[in-house]
Amino acid sequence: MEIKGNLMKEHQEAIVLESTPTKLSMKCCKYEQGCPWRVRVIKPTYSEKWEVTKWGGDHNCLNDHISQGHRQLDADVIASLVLGMIREEPSVSISLVQERITHAYTFKVSYRKAWYAKQKAIAIMYGDWEGSYAFFPRWCEYMLRFSPGSIYNIHTDDYFVAHRLVREKRVFDRIFWTYRQCCEAFNFCKPVIQIDGTHLYGKYKGKSLIATAQDGNAECLPLAFAIVEGETLEAWQYFLDNIRRHVMQKQNICLISDRHRSILSAVENHRGWQPPHAQHVFCLRHIASYTPSKVDFDIAFAKFRDISPEIADWIDQIPKEKWTRAYDVDGLRYGHMTTNLSESVNRVLKGARNMPITGLVKHTYIRSQCAYIQC
């Protein structure tokens, strides 16, 4: 790596003649035109340091025309250079990776090479994508050792090869997890839970689900997490069932979500999310009325009906207690009209959604140890 860096700083290129874990041999790309630069290094068994066994002399050629696509500026070099950036912010844009390389070596790299190098850097820090899934159950057991009382629930499917069941292997399907400290803290929070889903960005697609609460000081508390195949009915049932089983120790909970059909069906099919155990209401990102007075609401809505009777008729199909403060049953919403709490936590975890699964879950563990998020 050091040889490659020096070549780029000197504005020179070289051809790799031999490359093994213990041996590297290179020569200048203009060696046949008379440039003597040639080097051979080995890593002996008795030392961790590489030794130069052959040296041809300094370059006597010029390559001032090189500005893009340097032969030695490969994904390994780029990955080693941007490790710090990835550690600080895994969601760093590819354009910033390209800018970092240009600043360091004055060379430009293609978007594709920068993207590939970023994936290599993520794999160096958090494990490769396949290996991360293999190591994941073991890390979850480590988590329970250091955070006793926490919960994880991995759901897997059968593994088939040419229609033959392989009993020694399982295929990852989805996972739910929560931390004991978060569950205990919820006992001292408002009885309001917000849920939301967002995309994963890595090699394997899917959805990240999150449940969030808020305490009396307006501090945001992440309650539970899940990684699922998508926002399907089965996935939301799985998530809500685990929240009901492992997180909730209260009755008469107010659950706030968007109006995704899968969420509506999952809540409808689960007795634990029906009165008197819970009330389900909607986020008002697109349908909003914040007035606490029924009189004011009815007057304002009558004016709206004059403007657009068709839309007013459509809104009439949604029970008012599901989306208005004026008709909020017993004040269960505590003034929460959106799912902004969950979206705030999702923004905090945005970088983690670029990571392999072990890195993603580990990131939620680390961030949950920190102070609450001010909303």
Short mmCIF file of N, CA, C and O in Angstrom, two decimals, residues 160-254:
data_model
loop_
_atom_site.label_atom_id
_atom_site.label_comp_id
_atom_site.label_asym_id
_atom_site.label_seq_id
_atom_site.Cartn_x
_atom_site.Cartn_y
_atom_site.Cartn_z
N PHE A 160 -32.76 -24.72 0.96
CA PHE A 160 -32.86 -25.78 -0.03
C PHE A 160 -31.77 -25.62 -1.09
O PHE A 160 -31.43 -24.51 -1.50
N VAL A 161 -31.23 -26.73 -1.53
CA VAL A 161 -30.30 -26.79 -2.65
C VAL A 161 -30.85 -27.81 -3.63
O VAL A 161 -30.95 -29.01 -3.30
N ALA A 162 -31.23 -27.34 -4.83
CA ALA A 162 -31.82 -28.22 -5.85
C ALA A 162 -33.00 -29.00 -5.28
O ALA A 162 -33.10 -30.22 -5.42
N HIS A 163 -33.88 -28.27 -4.57
CA HIS A 163 -35.10 -28.83 -3.98
C HIS A 163 -34.82 -29.83 -2.86
O HIS A 163 -35.71 -30.58 -2.45
N ARG A 164 -33.57 -29.86 -2.37
CA ARG A 164 -33.22 -30.76 -1.27
C ARG A 164 -32.98 -29.92 -0.01
O ARG A 164 -32.22 -28.97 -0.02
N LEU A 165 -33.66 -30.28 1.08
CA LEU A 165 -33.54 -29.56 2.33
C LEU A 165 -32.17 -29.81 2.96
O LEU A 165 -31.76 -30.95 3.14
N VAL A 166 -31.46 -28.72 3.27
CA VAL A 166 -30.17 -28.81 3.96
C VAL A 166 -30.41 -28.45 5.43
O VAL A 166 -30.61 -27.29 5.78
N ARG A 167 -30.41 -29.45 6.28
CA ARG A 167 -30.77 -29.24 7.68
C ARG A 167 -29.70 -28.49 8.46
O ARG A 167 -29.98 -27.92 9.51
N GLU A 168 -28.47 -28.50 7.99
CA GLU A 168 -27.38 -27.85 8.71
C GLU A 168 -27.41 -26.33 8.56
O GLU A 168 -26.71 -25.62 9.28
N LYS A 169 -28.21 -25.82 7.61
CA LYS A 169 -28.22 -24.39 7.35
C LYS A 169 -29.65 -23.84 7.40
O LYS A 169 -30.61 -24.57 7.16
N ARG A 170 -29.74 -22.54 7.72
CA ARG A 170 -31.02 -21.84 7.72
C ARG A 170 -30.85 -20.53 6.95
O ARG A 170 -29.76 -19.99 6.84
N VAL A 171 -31.94 -20.02 6.42
CA VAL A 171 -31.93 -18.76 5.68
C VAL A 171 -32.54 -17.66 6.56
O VAL A 171 -33.64 -17.82 7.08
N PHE A 172 -31.82 -16.55 6.72
CA PHE A 172 -32.31 -15.44 7.52
C PHE A 172 -33.57 -14.85 6.89
O PHE A 172 -33.64 -14.62 5.68
N ASP A 173 -34.57 -14.59 7.72
CA ASP A 173 -35.82 -14.01 7.24
C ASP A 173 -36.04 -12.64 7.85
O ASP A 173 -36.17 -11.64 7.15
N ARG A 174 -36.10 -12.55 9.18
CA ARG A 174 -36.29 -11.27 9.86
C ARG A 174 -35.83 -11.38 11.30
O ARG A 174 -35.66 -12.48 11.83
N ILE A 175 -35.63 -10.22 11.94
CA ILE A 175 -35.21 -10.19 13.34
C ILE A 175 -35.87 -9.02 14.06
O ILE A 175 -36.08 -7.94 13.49
N PHE A 176 -36.24 -9.25 15.31
CA PHE A 176 -36.71 -8.22 16.24
C PHE A 176 -35.73 -8.15 17.39
O PHE A 176 -35.24 -9.19 17.86
N TRP A 177 -35.42 -6.93 17.87
CA TRP A 177 -34.60 -6.82 19.08
C TRP A 177 -34.96 -5.55 19.85
O TRP A 177 -35.44 -4.56 19.30
N THR A 178 -34.75 -5.63 21.16
CA THR A 178 -34.97 -4.50 22.05
C THR A 178 -34.02 -4.64 23.23
O THR A 178 -33.55 -5.74 23.54
N TYR A 179 -33.72 -3.52 23.88
CA TYR A 179 -32.78 -3.51 25.00
C TYR A 179 -33.53 -3.31 26.32
O TYR A 179 -34.50 -2.54 26.39
N ARG A 180 -33.08 -4.03 27.34
CA ARG A 180 -33.76 -4.00 28.63
C ARG A 180 -33.86 -2.57 29.16
O ARG A 180 -34.91 -2.18 29.70
N GLN A 181 -32.80 -1.77 29.02
CA GLN A 181 -32.82 -0.40 29.53
C GLN A 181 -33.93 0.42 28.88
O GLN A 181 -34.58 1.25 29.54
N CYS A 182 -34.15 0.20 27.58
CA CYS A 182 -35.20 0.95 26.88
C CYS A 182 -36.59 0.53 27.37
O CYS A 182 -37.47 1.37 27.57
N CYS A 183 -36.77 -0.77 27.57
CA CYS A 183 -38.07 -1.26 28.05
C CYS A 183 -38.37 -0.73 29.45
O CYS A 183 -39.51 -0.35 29.75
N GLU A 184 -37.36 -0.71 30.31
CA GLU A 184 -37.57 -0.20 31.67
C GLU A 184 -37.85 1.30 31.65
O GLU A 184 -38.69 1.80 32.41
N ALA A 185 -37.17 2.03 30.77
CA ALA A 185 -37.38 3.47 30.69
C ALA A 185 -38.79 3.80 30.22
O ALA A 185 -39.36 4.82 30.61
N PHE A 186 -39.38 2.92 29.40
CA PHE A 186 -40.71 3.18 28.88
C PHE A 186 -41.75 3.24 29.99
O PHE A 186 -42.80 3.88 29.84
N ASN A 187 -41.48 2.58 31.12
CA ASN A 187 -42.42 2.63 32.24
C ASN A 187 -42.59 4.04 32.79
O ASN A 187 -43.56 4.33 33.49
N PHE A 188 -41.64 4.92 32.50
CA PHE A 188 -41.68 6.29 33.01
C PHE A 188 -41.93 7.30 31.89
O PHE A 188 -41.69 8.49 32.08
N CYS A 189 -42.39 6.81 30.75
CA CYS A 189 -42.69 7.67 29.60
C CYS A 189 -44.19 7.78 29.38
O CYS A 189 -44.98 7.04 29.98
N LYS A 190 -44.59 8.67 28.51
CA LYS A 190 -45.98 8.76 28.11
C LYS A 190 -46.40 7.43 27.47
O LYS A 190 -45.59 6.78 26.80
N PRO A 191 -47.65 7.02 27.65
CA PRO A 191 -48.10 5.75 27.05
C PRO A 191 -48.41 5.92 25.55
O PRO A 191 -49.51 5.64 25.09
N VAL A 192 -47.42 6.40 24.81
CA VAL A 192 -47.56 6.64 23.37
C VAL A 192 -46.40 5.96 22.66
O VAL A 192 -45.24 6.12 23.06
N ILE A 193 -46.71 5.19 21.62
CA ILE A 193 -45.68 4.53 20.81
C ILE A 193 -45.89 4.93 19.35
O ILE A 193 -47.00 4.83 18.82
N GLN A 194 -44.82 5.38 18.72
CA GLN A 194 -44.85 5.69 17.30
C GLN A 194 -44.05 4.63 16.55
O GLN A 194 -42.97 4.23 17.00
N ILE A 195 -44.57 4.17 15.42
CA ILE A 195 -43.87 3.17 14.62
C ILE A 195 -43.69 3.69 13.19
O ILE A 195 -44.50 4.45 12.68
N ASP A 196 -42.60 3.27 12.59
CA ASP A 196 -42.30 3.72 11.23
C ASP A 196 -41.35 2.71 10.58
O ASP A 196 -40.66 1.96 11.28
N GLY A 197 -41.31 2.70 9.26
CA GLY A 197 -40.42 1.83 8.51
C GLY A 197 -39.61 2.63 7.51
O GLY A 197 -40.05 3.67 7.03
N THR A 198 -38.39 2.17 7.22
CA THR A 198 -37.54 2.85 6.25
C THR A 198 -36.67 1.84 5.53
O THR A 198 -36.48 0.72 5.99
N HIS A 199 -36.09 2.25 4.41
CA HIS A 199 -35.33 1.34 3.54
C HIS A 199 -33.93 1.07 4.09
O HIS A 199 -33.32 1.92 4.74
N LEU A 200 -33.41 -0.11 3.77
CA LEU A 200 -32.00 -0.43 3.94
C LEU A 200 -31.28 -0.15 2.62
O LEU A 200 -31.86 -0.33 1.55
N TYR A 201 -30.00 0.25 2.71
CA TYR A 201 -29.29 0.70 1.52
C TYR A 201 -28.17 -0.23 1.07
O TYR A 201 -27.53 0.03 0.07
N GLY A 202 -27.88 -1.27 1.80
CA GLY A 202 -26.71 -2.08 1.51
C GLY A 202 -26.91 -3.07 0.36
O GLY A 202 -27.79 -2.93 -0.48
N LYS A 203 -26.08 -4.10 0.36
CA LYS A 203 -26.11 -5.11 -0.69
C LYS A 203 -27.44 -5.85 -0.70
O LYS A 203 -27.98 -6.18 -1.76
N TYR A 204 -27.97 -6.14 0.49
CA TYR A 204 -29.24 -6.85 0.60
C TYR A 204 -30.33 -5.87 1.04
O TYR A 204 -30.20 -5.20 2.05
N LYS A 205 -31.38 -5.79 0.24
CA LYS A 205 -32.44 -4.83 0.51
C LYS A 205 -33.39 -5.38 1.58
O LYS A 205 -33.39 -6.54 1.91
N GLY A 206 -34.22 -4.49 2.07
CA GLY A 206 -35.19 -4.85 3.09
C GLY A 206 -35.69 -3.59 3.74
O GLY A 206 -35.49 -2.48 3.25
N LYS A 207 -36.34 -3.73 4.87
CA LYS A 207 -36.87 -2.59 5.61
C LYS A 207 -36.44 -2.67 7.07
O LYS A 207 -36.35 -3.75 7.65
N SER A 208 -36.18 -1.52 7.62
CA SER A 208 -35.91 -1.39 9.05
C SER A 208 -37.15 -0.80 9.70
O SER A 208 -37.63 0.26 9.28
N LEU A 209 -37.68 -1.47 10.72
CA LEU A 209 -38.84 -0.99 11.47
C LEU A 209 -38.38 -0.51 12.84
O LEU A 209 -37.47 -1.09 13.44
N ILE A 210 -39.03 0.53 13.33
CA ILE A 210 -38.62 1.07 14.63
C ILE A 210 -39.85 1.55 15.39
O ILE A 210 -40.82 2.04 14.80
N ALA A 211 -39.81 1.36 16.71
CA ALA A 211 -40.84 1.87 17.61
C ALA A 211 -40.18 2.86 18.56
O ALA A 211 -39.09 2.58 19.09
N THR A 212 -40.83 4.00 18.79
CA THR A 212 -40.23 5.08 19.56
C THR A 212 -41.24 5.65 20.54
O THR A 212 -42.44 5.68 20.27
N ALA A 213 -40.73 6.12 21.68
CA ALA A 213 -41.56 6.78 22.69
C ALA A 213 -40.92 8.11 23.07
O ALA A 213 -39.85 8.47 22.56
N GLN A 214 -41.57 8.82 24.00
CA GLN A 214 -41.04 10.11 24.46
C GLN A 214 -41.37 10.29 25.93
O GLN A 214 -42.46 9.96 26.39
N ASP A 215 -40.39 10.81 26.69
CA ASP A 215 -40.64 11.02 28.11
C ASP A 215 -41.19 12.42 28.37
O ASP A 215 -41.44 13.19 27.43
N GLY A 216 -41.37 12.76 29.63
CA GLY A 216 -41.97 14.04 29.98
C GLY A 216 -41.10 15.23 29.70
O GLY A 216 -41.57 16.38 29.74
N ASN A 217 -39.81 15.03 29.43
CA ASN A 217 -38.89 16.12 29.11
C ASN A 217 -38.67 16.26 27.61
O ASN A 217 -37.69 16.86 27.17
N ALA A 218 -39.58 15.66 26.83
CA ALA A 218 -39.51 15.72 25.35
C ALA A 218 -38.26 15.04 24.81
O ALA A 218 -37.78 15.37 23.73
N GLU A 219 -37.73 14.07 25.56
CA GLU A 219 -36.59 13.29 25.08
C GLU A 219 -37.10 12.05 24.36
O GLU A 219 -38.04 11.39 24.78
N CYS A 220 -36.46 11.73 23.26
CA CYS A 220 -36.90 10.64 22.39
C CYS A 220 -36.25 9.32 22.82
O CYS A 220 -35.03 9.25 23.01
N LEU A 221 -37.05 8.27 22.97
CA LEU A 221 -36.57 6.98 23.44
C LEU A 221 -36.84 5.90 22.39
O LEU A 221 -38.00 5.55 22.15
N PRO A 222 -35.80 5.35 21.75
CA PRO A 222 -36.02 4.21 20.85
C PRO A 222 -36.39 2.98 21.67
O PRO A 222 -35.70 2.62 22.62
N LEU A 223 -37.48 2.33 21.30
CA LEU A 223 -37.99 1.20 22.08
C LEU A 223 -37.61 -0.16 21.51
O LEU A 223 -37.18 -1.05 22.22
N ALA A 224 -37.81 -0.33 20.22
CA ALA A 224 -37.61 -1.64 19.61
C ALA A 224 -37.29 -1.47 18.14
O ALA A 224 -37.63 -0.46 17.52
N PHE A 225 -36.61 -2.51 17.59
CA PHE A 225 -36.16 -2.47 16.21
C PHE A 225 -36.48 -3.80 15.54
O PHE A 225 -36.65 -4.83 16.20
N ALA A 226 -36.53 -3.77 14.22
CA ALA A 226 -36.68 -5.00 13.45
C ALA A 226 -36.11 -4.80 12.06
O ALA A 226 -36.10 -3.68 11.53
N ILE A 227 -35.59 -5.87 11.49
CA ILE A 227 -35.20 -5.90 10.08
C ILE A 227 -36.06 -6.95 9.42
O ILE A 227 -36.07 -8.12 9.85
N VAL A 228 -36.80 -6.55 8.40
CA VAL A 228 -37.76 -7.44 7.75
C VAL A 228 -37.60 -7.34 6.24
O VAL A 228 -36.88 -6.49 5.73
N GLU A 229 -38.31 -8.23 5.55
CA GLU A 229 -38.19 -8.27 4.09
C GLU A 229 -38.89 -7.10 3.41
O GLU A 229 -38.56 -6.72 2.29
N GLY A 230 -39.86 -6.49 4.06
CA GLY A 230 -40.60 -5.37 3.51
C GLY A 230 -41.77 -5.05 4.43
O GLY A 230 -42.00 -5.72 5.44
N GLU A 231 -42.51 -4.00 4.10
CA GLU A 231 -43.65 -3.62 4.92
C GLU A 231 -44.88 -4.45 4.53
O GLU A 231 -45.87 -3.94 4.02
N THR A 232 -44.77 -5.75 4.79
CA THR A 232 -45.86 -6.67 4.51
C THR A 232 -46.72 -6.86 5.75
O THR A 232 -46.33 -6.48 6.87
N LEU A 233 -47.87 -7.48 5.57
CA LEU A 233 -48.74 -7.77 6.71
C LEU A 233 -48.03 -8.67 7.70
O LEU A 233 -48.06 -8.43 8.91
N GLU A 234 -47.34 -9.71 7.20
CA GLU A 234 -46.65 -10.64 8.09
C GLU A 234 -45.53 -9.94 8.87
O GLU A 234 -45.32 -10.21 10.06
N ALA A 235 -44.82 -9.04 8.20
CA ALA A 235 -43.72 -8.34 8.86
C ALA A 235 -44.22 -7.43 9.97
O ALA A 235 -43.67 -7.41 11.08
N TRP A 236 -45.29 -6.66 9.70
CA TRP A 236 -45.83 -5.78 10.74
C TRP A 236 -46.48 -6.57 11.87
O TRP A 236 -46.38 -6.18 13.05
N GLN A 237 -47.11 -7.69 11.55
CA GLN A 237 -47.66 -8.53 12.61
C GLN A 237 -46.54 -9.05 13.51
O GLN A 237 -46.67 -9.07 14.74
N TYR A 238 -45.45 -9.48 12.89
CA TYR A 238 -44.29 -9.97 13.63
C TYR A 238 -43.75 -8.88 14.55
O TYR A 238 -43.47 -9.12 15.74
N PHE A 239 -43.60 -7.66 14.05
CA PHE A 239 -43.05 -6.55 14.83
C PHE A 239 -43.98 -6.17 15.98
O PHE A 239 -43.56 -6.07 17.14
N LEU A 240 -45.25 -5.97 15.66
CA LEU A 240 -46.20 -5.54 16.69
C LEU A 240 -46.42 -6.62 17.75
O LEU A 240 -46.60 -6.32 18.93
N ASP A 241 -46.41 -7.88 17.35
CA ASP A 241 -46.57 -8.96 18.31
C ASP A 241 -45.40 -9.00 19.29
O ASP A 241 -45.59 -9.19 20.50
N ASN A 242 -44.19 -8.79 18.79
CA ASN A 242 -43.03 -8.79 19.67
C ASN A 242 -43.01 -7.58 20.59
O ASN A 242 -42.58 -7.68 21.75
N ILE A 243 -43.45 -6.44 20.11
CA ILE A 243 -43.56 -5.26 20.98
C ILE A 243 -44.55 -5.53 22.10
O ILE A 243 -44.29 -5.25 23.28
N ARG A 244 -45.71 -6.08 21.74
CA ARG A 244 -46.74 -6.37 22.74
C ARG A 244 -46.22 -7.38 23.76
O ARG A 244 -46.49 -7.27 24.97
N ARG A 245 -45.42 -8.33 23.32
CA ARG A 245 -44.96 -9.41 24.19
C ARG A 245 -43.78 -9.00 25.06
O ARG A 245 -43.71 -9.38 26.24
N HIS A 246 -42.85 -8.20 24.52
CA HIS A 246 -41.59 -7.97 25.21
C HIS A 246 -41.40 -6.55 25.73
O HIS A 246 -40.56 -6.33 26.61
N VAL A 247 -42.14 -5.59 25.19
CA VAL A 247 -41.88 -4.19 25.55
C VAL A 247 -42.98 -3.61 26.43
O VAL A 247 -42.71 -2.98 27.45
N MET A 248 -44.23 -3.79 26.05
CA MET A 248 -45.34 -3.12 26.71
C MET A 248 -45.70 -3.76 28.03
O MET A 248 -45.99 -4.95 28.09
N GLN A 249 -45.65 -2.97 29.09
CA GLN A 249 -46.11 -3.40 30.41
C GLN A 249 -47.25 -2.51 30.88
O GLN A 249 -47.58 -2.50 32.06
N LYS A 250 -47.82 -1.75 29.95
CA LYS A 250 -48.91 -0.84 30.27
C LYS A 250 -50.14 -1.20 29.46
O LYS A 250 -50.07 -1.92 28.47
N GLN A 251 -51.27 -0.68 29.88
CA GLN A 251 -52.51 -0.80 29.12
C GLN A 251 -52.89 0.58 28.58
O GLN A 251 -52.33 1.60 28.99
N ASN A 252 -53.85 0.58 27.69
CA ASN A 252 -54.37 1.82 27.11
C ASN A 252 -53.27 2.63 26.43
O ASN A 252 -53.14 3.84 26.61
N ILE A 253 -52.46 1.93 25.62
CA ILE A 253 -51.39 2.56 24.87
C ILE A 253 -51.97 3.22 23.62
O ILE A 253 -52.87 2.69 22.98
N CYS A 254 -51.42 4.38 23.26
CA CYS A 254 -51.78 5.05 22.01
C CYS A 254 -50.71 4.72 20.97
O CYS A 254 -49.54 5.10 21.14
#
